[in-house]
C-alpha cells in the first residue's frame, strides 16, 4: 500500500518550483532589459550619456540650514552643462519635423553653454554648428567652441530689440544657410559655384554653410518649447524619482526659462504642495515679474537704465523679457541674488564640499539657502548645478577680474547671505 503523501511537503515543493520559475523568468527579463539598454547606448552613442545625472547632497549647506539641500549635478553631462538636454531635444524635434536635415547647420545665439552643448551633440546627428556669442562672455567658451569644430561669431552685446543682437544674428544665419541651399539646388548643373557668405571674413568663406548645402535651422532656445519639454520630460521626472517624491521645494535661476519651467510644472503636477522658486541676478526683470507682475528693474523704472541691462558677472541667467519657455513656469515666489553672494557661495562650496561650480550654479545655491531659511529646518530642497567652474576661469574664477569689480571674496562662512 503506497505511503500517504504529506500535503505540507507537496505544497512546499510546489512553492519552491514556482519561486524558482519566477526567479529564472525575472533573470531572463532583466538580462533582456540590460541587452536592450546596452544596444540603445551603442546606437545612440554620446547622446545616451546625457541625463540621469546624480542628485548630490550639498553637505555644508544642509548642515548649516538643518534642511536637506541637494544639487542636480548637470555639469556631469558630456557637454559639461544642463544645456546638453536642451540641445538634444531641439535637434531631435527639428530632425523629426523636417526643419533640419542631416548635414544641415544648427545656428544659435548663446552666452556659451547652449552653444557648447549644440556643438557637442550636433555631429552625433550628422550636423554642423554655427554660433553667435556676445564678446563679453568668458573667452574660454569661444575657445571650447572652436575646439569642438563650430563656426563662431563674436559680436558686441546690444539690446534684444537691436537687429545685431547675437540671437537675431543667429536667426539670420539660419535664413542665409537656407537661401544658400536653395541656390545650390537651383544650380546643381554648375560644377563650380562661387559663394560668398557676406558676414564671414574671406578666410572663413564657405566654412560653415557650404559642403552638402543642407540648409540651416535656428535653434531658438529662448522661444523653442523643446527647451521646456527637455526638462518636463527629463530633469523633472529624474528629480522626482531620485527623491522618491519626498521633496518640499525646488529653486533655480532662469535665462531662457526652460529649466525652471519644465521642472516646476512637472513637480507641481506630481504634488501641488511642492514650492517652486526663482532666484534672479542683478539687472534681470524676472524677480519683479514673479513678485509684482511687472517686468522691469528698479533702474529702468527710475529712468536710469544701464548701458548693459544685464549688470551682473553671472552668465547665462537673467533677462528683461518674458520668453515662451518662462511662461510655462509655475512659481510660488522669487529671491534676488547678488554678484558678491554668488562669488562667495562658489568659494564656500569649493572649500567645504569640493564643488567647483560656475556662476549660475552658485546663484542657484544662494537661492537654495534662501528657501531653507524661508521654510525652516527639516525640509528637502533641490536646485540645479548647471555647469562647473571650468568655463568661467577668465572672469568668475579670476581674482584679478573680481578685484576690478569690487567682488573679492572675504567671508569665512555663510555670513555673506545676511548682508544688506
Short mmCIF file of C-alpha atoms in Angstrom, two decimals:
data_model
loop_
_atom_site.label_atom_id
_atom_site.label_comp_id
_atom_site.label_asym_id
_atom_site.label_seq_id
_atom_site.Cartn_x
_atom_site.Cartn_y
_atom_site.Cartn_z
CA UNK A 1 0.00 0.00 0.00
CA UNK A 2 1.56 3.35 -1.04
CA UNK A 3 2.67 5.71 1.65
CA UNK A 4 0.34 8.61 2.42
CA UNK A 5 1.67 11.83 0.85
CA UNK A 6 2.22 14.79 3.15
CA UNK A 7 0.14 17.79 1.91
CA UNK A 8 2.57 20.23 3.52
CA UNK A 9 5.52 18.63 1.70
CA UNK A 10 3.65 18.82 -1.61
CA UNK A 11 2.73 22.47 -1.03
CA UNK A 12 6.32 23.27 -0.15
CA UNK A 13 7.64 21.54 -3.26
CA UNK A 14 5.17 23.41 -5.49
CA UNK A 15 6.04 26.75 -3.85
CA UNK A 16 9.77 26.17 -4.37
CA UNK A 17 9.15 25.28 -8.03
CA UNK A 18 7.02 28.40 -8.62
CA UNK A 19 9.54 30.61 -6.85
CA UNK A 20 12.40 29.15 -8.89
CA UNK A 21 10.46 29.74 -12.11
CA UNK A 22 9.77 33.34 -11.03
CA UNK A 23 13.46 34.00 -10.33
CA UNK A 24 14.53 32.42 -13.63
CA UNK A 25 11.94 34.42 -15.60
CA UNK A 26 12.94 37.69 -13.96
CA UNK A 27 16.61 36.99 -14.59
CA UNK A 28 15.82 36.46 -18.24
CA UNK A 29 13.73 39.65 -18.32
CA UNK A 30 16.48 41.55 -16.54
CA UNK A 31 19.06 40.19 -18.95
CA UNK A 32 16.84 41.11 -21.88
CA UNK A 33 16.29 44.61 -20.49
CA UNK A 34 20.03 45.01 -19.96
CA UNK A 35 20.74 43.94 -23.52
CA UNK A 36 18.14 46.40 -24.84
CA UNK A 37 19.70 49.20 -22.77
CA UNK A 38 23.18 48.27 -23.94
CA UNK A 39 22.06 48.16 -27.56
CA UNK A 40 20.35 51.54 -27.17
CA UNK A 41 23.54 53.01 -25.80
CA UNK A 42 25.53 51.57 -28.66
CA UNK A 43 23.09 53.03 -31.17
CA UNK A 44 22.76 56.46 -29.55
CA UNK A 45 26.45 56.97 -28.77
CA UNK A 46 27.21 60.12 -26.78
CA UNK A 47 23.53 61.08 -26.63
CA UNK A 48 22.82 58.13 -24.33
CA UNK A 49 25.22 59.61 -21.77
CA UNK A 50 23.11 62.76 -21.39
CA UNK A 51 20.74 62.96 -18.44
CA UNK A 52 20.29 60.67 -15.44
CA UNK A 53 22.76 62.89 -13.61
CA UNK A 54 23.25 62.24 -9.88
CA UNK A 55 21.46 64.21 -7.20
CA UNK A 56 24.11 65.03 -4.62
CA UNK A 57 23.66 66.24 -1.06
CA UNK A 58 25.39 69.55 -0.52
CA UNK A 59 26.68 68.76 2.94
CA UNK A 60 27.82 72.20 4.06
CA UNK A 61 24.55 73.92 3.16
CA UNK A 62 22.44 71.09 4.54
CA UNK A 63 24.29 71.08 7.85
CA UNK A 64 24.18 74.89 8.13
CA UNK A 65 20.43 75.17 7.50
CA UNK A 66 19.03 71.99 9.00
CA UNK A 67 17.46 71.15 5.66
CA UNK A 68 18.42 68.52 3.13
CA UNK A 69 19.77 70.53 0.20
CA UNK A 70 20.52 68.64 -3.00
CA UNK A 71 22.11 69.73 -6.26
CA UNK A 72 21.38 68.04 -9.61
CA UNK A 73 24.91 67.57 -10.95
CA UNK A 74 24.28 68.67 -14.54
CA UNK A 75 27.96 69.52 -15.01
CA UNK A 76 28.50 65.75 -15.41
CA UNK A 77 26.74 65.71 -18.79
CA UNK A 78 29.14 65.09 -21.74
CA UNK A 79 28.99 68.73 -22.84
CA UNK A 80 29.51 69.89 -19.27
CA UNK A 81 26.17 71.53 -18.57
CA UNK A 82 22.40 71.27 -18.18
CA UNK A 83 22.05 72.57 -21.75
CA UNK A 84 23.02 69.18 -23.19
CA UNK A 85 19.44 68.07 -22.56
CA UNK A 86 18.10 71.07 -24.46
CA UNK A 87 20.48 70.63 -27.39
CA UNK A 88 19.41 67.01 -27.90
CA UNK A 89 15.70 67.79 -27.64
CA UNK A 90 15.90 70.74 -30.05
CA UNK A 91 17.87 68.82 -32.67
CA UNK A 92 15.77 65.64 -32.43
CA UNK A 93 12.48 67.53 -32.74
CA UNK A 94 13.84 69.57 -35.68
CA UNK A 95 15.01 66.42 -37.48
CA UNK A 96 11.66 64.74 -36.85
CA UNK A 97 9.68 67.72 -38.16
CA UNK A 98 11.92 68.12 -41.21
CA UNK A 99 13.03 71.63 -40.25
CA UNK A 100 16.58 70.29 -40.02
CA UNK A 101 18.29 67.77 -42.28
CA UNK A 102 21.35 65.65 -41.67
CA UNK A 103 24.30 67.66 -42.91
CA UNK A 104 22.50 70.90 -42.13
CA UNK A 105 23.73 73.71 -39.92
CA UNK A 106 22.26 74.38 -36.47
CA UNK A 107 22.63 78.07 -35.62
CA UNK A 108 22.20 79.63 -32.19
CA UNK A 109 22.81 82.84 -30.30
CA UNK A 110 24.13 81.91 -26.89
CA UNK A 111 26.18 83.22 -23.97
CA UNK A 112 28.04 79.93 -24.08
CA UNK A 113 26.56 76.82 -22.51
CA UNK A 114 23.82 76.07 -25.04
CA UNK A 115 26.25 76.77 -27.85
CA UNK A 116 28.77 74.33 -26.40
CA UNK A 117 26.08 71.68 -25.96
CA UNK A 118 24.88 72.11 -29.55
CA UNK A 119 28.44 71.93 -30.84
CA UNK A 120 28.97 68.77 -28.76
CA UNK A 121 25.93 66.82 -29.92
CA UNK A 122 25.34 68.16 -33.46
CA UNK A 123 27.99 65.88 -35.01
CA UNK A 124 26.21 62.86 -33.47
CA UNK A 125 23.28 63.76 -35.73
CA UNK A 126 25.47 64.46 -38.75
CA UNK A 127 25.01 68.23 -38.42
CA UNK A 128 27.27 71.28 -38.20
CA UNK A 129 27.02 74.14 -35.73
CA UNK A 130 27.29 77.92 -36.17
CA UNK A 131 27.28 80.04 -33.02
CA UNK A 132 26.90 83.77 -32.41
CA UNK A 133 28.19 84.71 -28.97
CA UNK A 134 28.50 88.09 -27.18
CA UNK A 135 32.13 89.14 -26.95
CA UNK A 136 31.86 89.86 -23.23
CA UNK A 137 31.30 86.17 -22.47
CA UNK A 138 34.26 84.33 -20.92
CA UNK A 139 36.82 83.79 -23.69
CA UNK A 140 37.26 80.11 -22.81
CA UNK A 141 33.71 79.47 -24.03
CA UNK A 142 34.68 80.61 -27.52
CA UNK A 143 37.86 78.57 -27.31
CA UNK A 144 35.87 75.46 -26.44
CA UNK A 145 33.51 76.10 -29.36
CA UNK A 146 36.39 76.46 -31.81
CA UNK A 147 37.91 73.23 -30.48
CA UNK A 148 34.58 71.45 -30.99
CA UNK A 149 34.60 72.47 -34.64
CA UNK A 150 31.83 75.07 -34.52
CA UNK A 151 31.92 78.25 -36.58
CA UNK A 152 31.98 81.13 -34.09
CA UNK A 153 30.97 84.78 -34.44
CA UNK A 154 31.75 87.06 -31.51
CA UNK A 155 29.65 90.23 -31.54
CA UNK A 156 29.20 93.22 -29.26
CA UNK A 157 26.38 92.99 -26.69
CA UNK A 158 23.30 95.05 -27.60
CA UNK A 159 19.61 95.04 -26.67
CA UNK A 160 17.47 92.14 -27.89
CA UNK A 161 15.47 94.70 -29.89
CA UNK A 162 18.58 95.56 -31.93
CA UNK A 163 18.94 93.77 -35.25
CA UNK A 164 22.52 92.87 -34.36
CA UNK A 165 21.78 91.25 -31.01
CA UNK A 166 23.54 87.87 -31.03
CA UNK A 167 20.22 85.98 -31.09
CA UNK A 168 18.91 87.98 -34.04
CA UNK A 169 22.13 87.47 -35.97
CA UNK A 170 21.92 83.71 -35.37
CA UNK A 171 18.38 83.73 -36.75
CA UNK A 172 19.63 85.47 -39.89
CA UNK A 173 22.44 82.97 -40.33
CA UNK A 174 19.94 80.11 -40.49
CA UNK A 175 17.95 82.00 -43.11
CA UNK A 176 21.12 82.66 -45.11
CA UNK A 177 22.03 78.98 -44.96
CA UNK A 178 18.60 78.05 -46.28
CA UNK A 179 18.88 80.54 -49.13
CA UNK A 180 22.30 79.15 -49.95
CA UNK A 181 20.93 75.61 -50.01
CA UNK A 182 18.12 76.68 -52.32
CA UNK A 183 20.57 78.44 -54.61
CA UNK A 184 22.73 75.32 -54.72
CA UNK A 185 19.77 73.12 -55.61
CA UNK A 186 18.81 75.50 -58.39
CA UNK A 187 22.33 75.49 -59.81
CA UNK A 188 23.35 71.86 -59.42
CA UNK A 189 24.26 71.69 -63.07
CA UNK A 190 27.12 74.11 -62.46
CA UNK A 191 30.33 72.44 -61.38
CA UNK A 192 31.70 75.47 -59.59
CA UNK A 193 29.58 77.86 -57.55
CA UNK A 194 31.38 80.88 -56.22
CA UNK A 195 29.67 81.59 -52.92
CA UNK A 196 30.29 84.47 -50.55
CA UNK A 197 28.57 84.25 -47.18
CA UNK A 198 28.65 88.00 -46.71
CA UNK A 199 29.30 88.07 -42.98
CA UNK A 200 32.39 85.91 -42.62
CA UNK A 201 35.90 87.04 -43.42
CA UNK A 202 37.38 85.97 -46.74
CA UNK A 203 39.41 83.37 -44.89
CA UNK A 204 36.23 81.96 -43.35
CA UNK A 205 34.16 81.91 -46.54
CA UNK A 206 32.49 78.59 -47.30
CA UNK A 207 33.46 77.20 -43.90
CA UNK A 208 30.14 76.93 -42.06
CA UNK A 209 27.29 76.73 -44.52
CA UNK A 210 28.91 75.03 -47.51
CA UNK A 211 29.71 71.38 -48.14
CA UNK A 212 26.48 69.48 -48.66
CA UNK A 213 24.30 72.63 -48.68
CA UNK A 214 21.61 71.08 -46.49
CA UNK A 215 20.30 74.37 -45.13
CA UNK A 216 20.15 75.83 -41.65
CA UNK A 217 17.97 75.63 -38.57
CA UNK A 218 17.74 78.30 -35.89
CA UNK A 219 17.66 76.52 -32.51
CA UNK A 220 15.92 79.48 -30.82
CA UNK A 221 16.48 78.24 -27.27
CA UNK A 222 14.61 81.20 -25.75
CA UNK A 223 11.31 80.62 -27.54
CA UNK A 224 11.53 76.99 -28.73
CA UNK A 225 9.42 74.94 -26.31
CA UNK A 226 11.60 71.90 -26.95
CA UNK A 227 13.72 73.57 -24.25
CA UNK A 228 10.87 73.37 -21.73
CA UNK A 229 9.97 69.84 -22.82
CA UNK A 230 13.54 68.62 -22.27
CA UNK A 231 13.16 69.41 -18.57
CA UNK A 232 9.49 68.50 -18.22
CA UNK A 233 10.20 65.07 -19.72
CA UNK A 234 13.71 64.56 -18.31
CA UNK A 235 15.05 66.68 -15.45
CA UNK A 236 11.78 66.95 -13.54
CA UNK A 237 10.98 63.23 -13.55
CA UNK A 238 14.56 62.40 -12.56
CA UNK A 239 14.37 64.71 -9.54
CA UNK A 240 11.02 63.21 -8.54
CA UNK A 241 12.37 59.67 -8.80
CA UNK A 242 15.68 60.42 -7.08
CA UNK A 243 13.94 61.99 -4.10
CA UNK A 244 11.22 59.35 -4.02
CA UNK A 245 8.77 62.22 -4.33
CA UNK A 246 9.82 63.37 -0.87
CA UNK A 247 10.81 66.98 -1.56
CA UNK A 248 9.37 70.26 -0.41
CA UNK A 249 10.91 72.85 -2.73
CA UNK A 250 12.78 73.49 -5.96
CA UNK A 251 14.69 76.66 -6.81
CA UNK A 252 16.71 77.83 -9.81
CA UNK A 253 17.65 80.90 -11.79
CA UNK A 254 16.36 81.47 -15.32
CA UNK A 255 17.91 82.58 -18.59
CA UNK A 256 15.73 81.09 -21.29
CA UNK A 257 13.44 79.81 -18.55
CA UNK A 258 13.32 76.23 -19.83
CA UNK A 259 14.77 74.55 -16.74
CA UNK A 260 12.71 76.32 -14.10
CA UNK A 261 9.58 75.99 -16.23
CA UNK A 262 9.90 72.30 -17.11
CA UNK A 263 10.92 71.18 -13.64
CA UNK A 264 8.42 73.34 -11.73
CA UNK A 265 5.47 72.29 -13.90
CA UNK A 266 6.30 68.58 -13.66
CA UNK A 267 6.84 68.63 -9.91
CA UNK A 268 3.65 70.55 -9.23
CA UNK A 269 1.66 68.12 -11.36
CA UNK A 270 3.02 65.31 -9.19
CA UNK A 271 2.47 67.22 -5.92
CA UNK A 272 0.91 70.72 -5.86
CA UNK A 273 2.35 71.18 -2.37
CA UNK A 274 5.93 71.40 -3.67
CA UNK A 275 7.05 75.04 -3.60
CA UNK A 276 8.96 76.30 -6.64
CA UNK A 277 11.03 79.48 -6.60
CA UNK A 278 13.12 81.67 -8.88
CA UNK A 279 16.44 83.23 -7.85
CA UNK A 280 17.31 86.21 -10.05
CA UNK A 281 20.63 88.06 -10.59
CA UNK A 282 21.13 91.85 -10.76
CA UNK A 283 19.82 93.59 -13.88
CA UNK A 284 17.16 90.98 -14.59
CA UNK A 285 13.44 91.79 -14.56
CA UNK A 286 12.15 88.31 -13.77
CA UNK A 287 12.16 88.87 -9.99
CA UNK A 288 9.78 91.79 -10.44
CA UNK A 289 7.64 89.82 -12.88
CA UNK A 290 7.16 86.99 -10.38
CA UNK A 291 6.71 89.12 -7.27
CA UNK A 292 4.93 92.19 -8.69
CA UNK A 293 3.64 91.13 -12.08
CA UNK A 294 5.65 93.82 -13.86
CA UNK A 295 8.73 93.21 -15.99
CA UNK A 296 11.21 95.94 -15.13
CA UNK A 297 14.14 96.59 -12.82
CA UNK A 298 14.33 99.44 -10.34
CA UNK A 299 16.86 101.23 -12.54
CA UNK A 300 14.57 101.05 -15.55
CA UNK A 301 11.57 102.24 -13.55
CA UNK A 302 13.54 105.31 -12.46
CA UNK A 303 14.68 106.05 -15.99
CA UNK A 304 18.24 105.01 -15.20
CA UNK A 305 18.54 102.03 -17.49
CA UNK A 306 22.14 100.91 -17.60
CA UNK A 307 24.08 100.68 -20.87
CA UNK A 308 24.25 96.95 -20.27
CA UNK A 309 20.95 95.92 -18.65
CA UNK A 310 22.48 92.64 -17.50
CA UNK A 311 24.65 94.33 -14.90
CA UNK A 312 25.99 91.08 -13.46
CA UNK A 313 29.03 88.86 -13.78
CA UNK A 314 26.87 85.74 -13.74
CA UNK A 315 26.50 84.27 -17.22
CA UNK A 316 23.54 82.52 -18.81
CA UNK A 317 20.91 83.75 -16.35
CA UNK A 318 18.82 86.89 -16.04
CA UNK A 319 16.73 88.52 -18.74
CA UNK A 320 14.44 91.52 -19.25
CA UNK A 321 11.76 89.91 -21.37
CA UNK A 322 9.25 87.13 -20.95
CA UNK A 323 10.14 84.09 -23.06
CA UNK A 324 7.72 81.42 -24.23
CA UNK A 325 9.64 78.93 -22.09
CA UNK A 326 9.44 81.01 -18.91
CA UNK A 327 5.70 81.47 -19.42
CA UNK A 328 5.32 77.75 -18.71
CA UNK A 329 6.80 78.08 -15.20
CA UNK A 330 4.67 77.59 -12.10
CA UNK A 331 6.34 79.59 -9.35
CA UNK A 332 5.42 80.40 -5.76
CA UNK A 333 7.89 83.25 -5.32
CA UNK A 334 11.29 84.68 -6.15
CA UNK A 335 14.50 85.82 -4.49
CA UNK A 336 17.01 88.42 -5.59
CA UNK A 337 20.65 87.33 -5.54
CA UNK A 338 23.76 89.48 -5.87
CA UNK A 339 27.09 89.03 -7.61
CA UNK A 340 29.07 89.02 -4.37
CA UNK A 341 26.76 86.35 -2.93
CA UNK A 342 27.36 84.17 -5.97
CA UNK A 343 31.14 84.65 -5.75
CA UNK A 344 31.23 83.97 -2.02
CA UNK A 345 29.00 80.92 -2.41
CA UNK A 346 31.23 79.42 -5.09
CA UNK A 347 34.30 79.78 -2.86
CA UNK A 348 32.45 78.45 0.18
CA UNK A 349 31.35 75.31 -1.68
CA UNK A 350 34.80 74.73 -3.14
CA UNK A 351 36.39 74.95 0.30
CA UNK A 352 33.80 72.94 2.21
CA UNK A 353 32.40 70.48 -0.34
CA UNK A 354 34.98 70.29 -3.10
CA UNK A 355 32.37 71.58 -5.56
CA UNK A 356 33.93 73.69 -8.33
CA UNK A 357 30.88 75.36 -9.86
CA UNK A 358 30.10 78.17 -12.28
CA UNK A 359 28.29 81.44 -11.69
CA UNK A 360 24.72 80.27 -12.36
CA UNK A 361 25.21 77.18 -10.17
CA UNK A 362 26.47 79.41 -7.36
CA UNK A 363 23.45 81.70 -7.70
CA UNK A 364 21.18 78.65 -7.54
CA UNK A 365 22.82 77.61 -4.28
CA UNK A 366 22.26 81.12 -2.90
CA UNK A 367 18.61 80.56 -3.75
CA UNK A 368 18.59 77.16 -2.03
CA UNK A 369 19.77 78.69 1.24
CA UNK A 370 17.18 81.48 0.93
CA UNK A 371 14.46 78.83 0.54
CA UNK A 372 15.81 76.87 3.51
CA UNK A 373 15.64 79.97 5.70
CA UNK A 374 12.12 80.68 4.50
CA UNK A 375 10.78 77.17 5.11
CA UNK A 376 12.83 76.36 8.20
CA UNK A 377 14.71 73.18 9.19
CA UNK A 378 13.54 69.73 8.19
CA UNK A 379 12.70 70.38 4.54
CA UNK A 380 14.18 68.87 1.38
CA UNK A 381 15.24 71.37 -1.27
CA UNK A 382 16.60 70.70 -4.76
CA UNK A 383 18.48 73.03 -7.10
CA UNK A 384 20.48 72.73 -10.31
CA UNK A 385 24.29 72.69 -10.57
CA UNK A 386 24.25 73.93 -14.15
CA UNK A 387 27.94 73.75 -15.01
CA UNK A 388 31.37 73.67 -13.43
CA UNK A 389 33.86 76.49 -12.95
CA UNK A 390 35.99 75.20 -15.83
CA UNK A 391 34.34 77.55 -18.35
CA UNK A 392 34.47 80.54 -16.00
CA UNK A 393 38.23 80.79 -15.45
CA UNK A 394 38.82 84.20 -17.03
CA UNK A 395 36.05 86.05 -15.19
CA UNK A 396 34.04 84.48 -12.36
CA UNK A 397 37.03 82.44 -11.13
CA UNK A 398 39.68 85.10 -11.84
CA UNK A 399 40.83 87.02 -8.70
CA UNK A 400 42.09 89.98 -10.77
CA UNK A 401 38.83 90.33 -12.66
CA UNK A 402 36.82 90.12 -9.42
CA UNK A 403 39.05 92.69 -7.73
CA UNK A 404 38.46 95.12 -10.59
CA UNK A 405 34.74 94.85 -9.97
CA UNK A 406 34.94 95.04 -6.18
CA UNK A 407 33.97 91.40 -5.78
CA UNK A 408 36.92 89.91 -3.91
CA UNK A 409 35.52 87.21 -1.59
CA UNK A 410 36.29 87.54 2.12
CA UNK A 411 33.64 85.57 4.01
CA UNK A 412 34.63 82.78 6.41
CA UNK A 413 31.24 81.07 6.42
CA UNK A 414 27.74 81.91 5.17
CA UNK A 415 27.56 85.31 6.85
CA UNK A 416 27.61 86.97 3.41
CA UNK A 417 23.97 85.92 2.98
CA UNK A 418 22.99 88.12 5.92
CA UNK A 419 24.49 91.28 4.47
CA UNK A 420 22.12 94.05 3.46
#
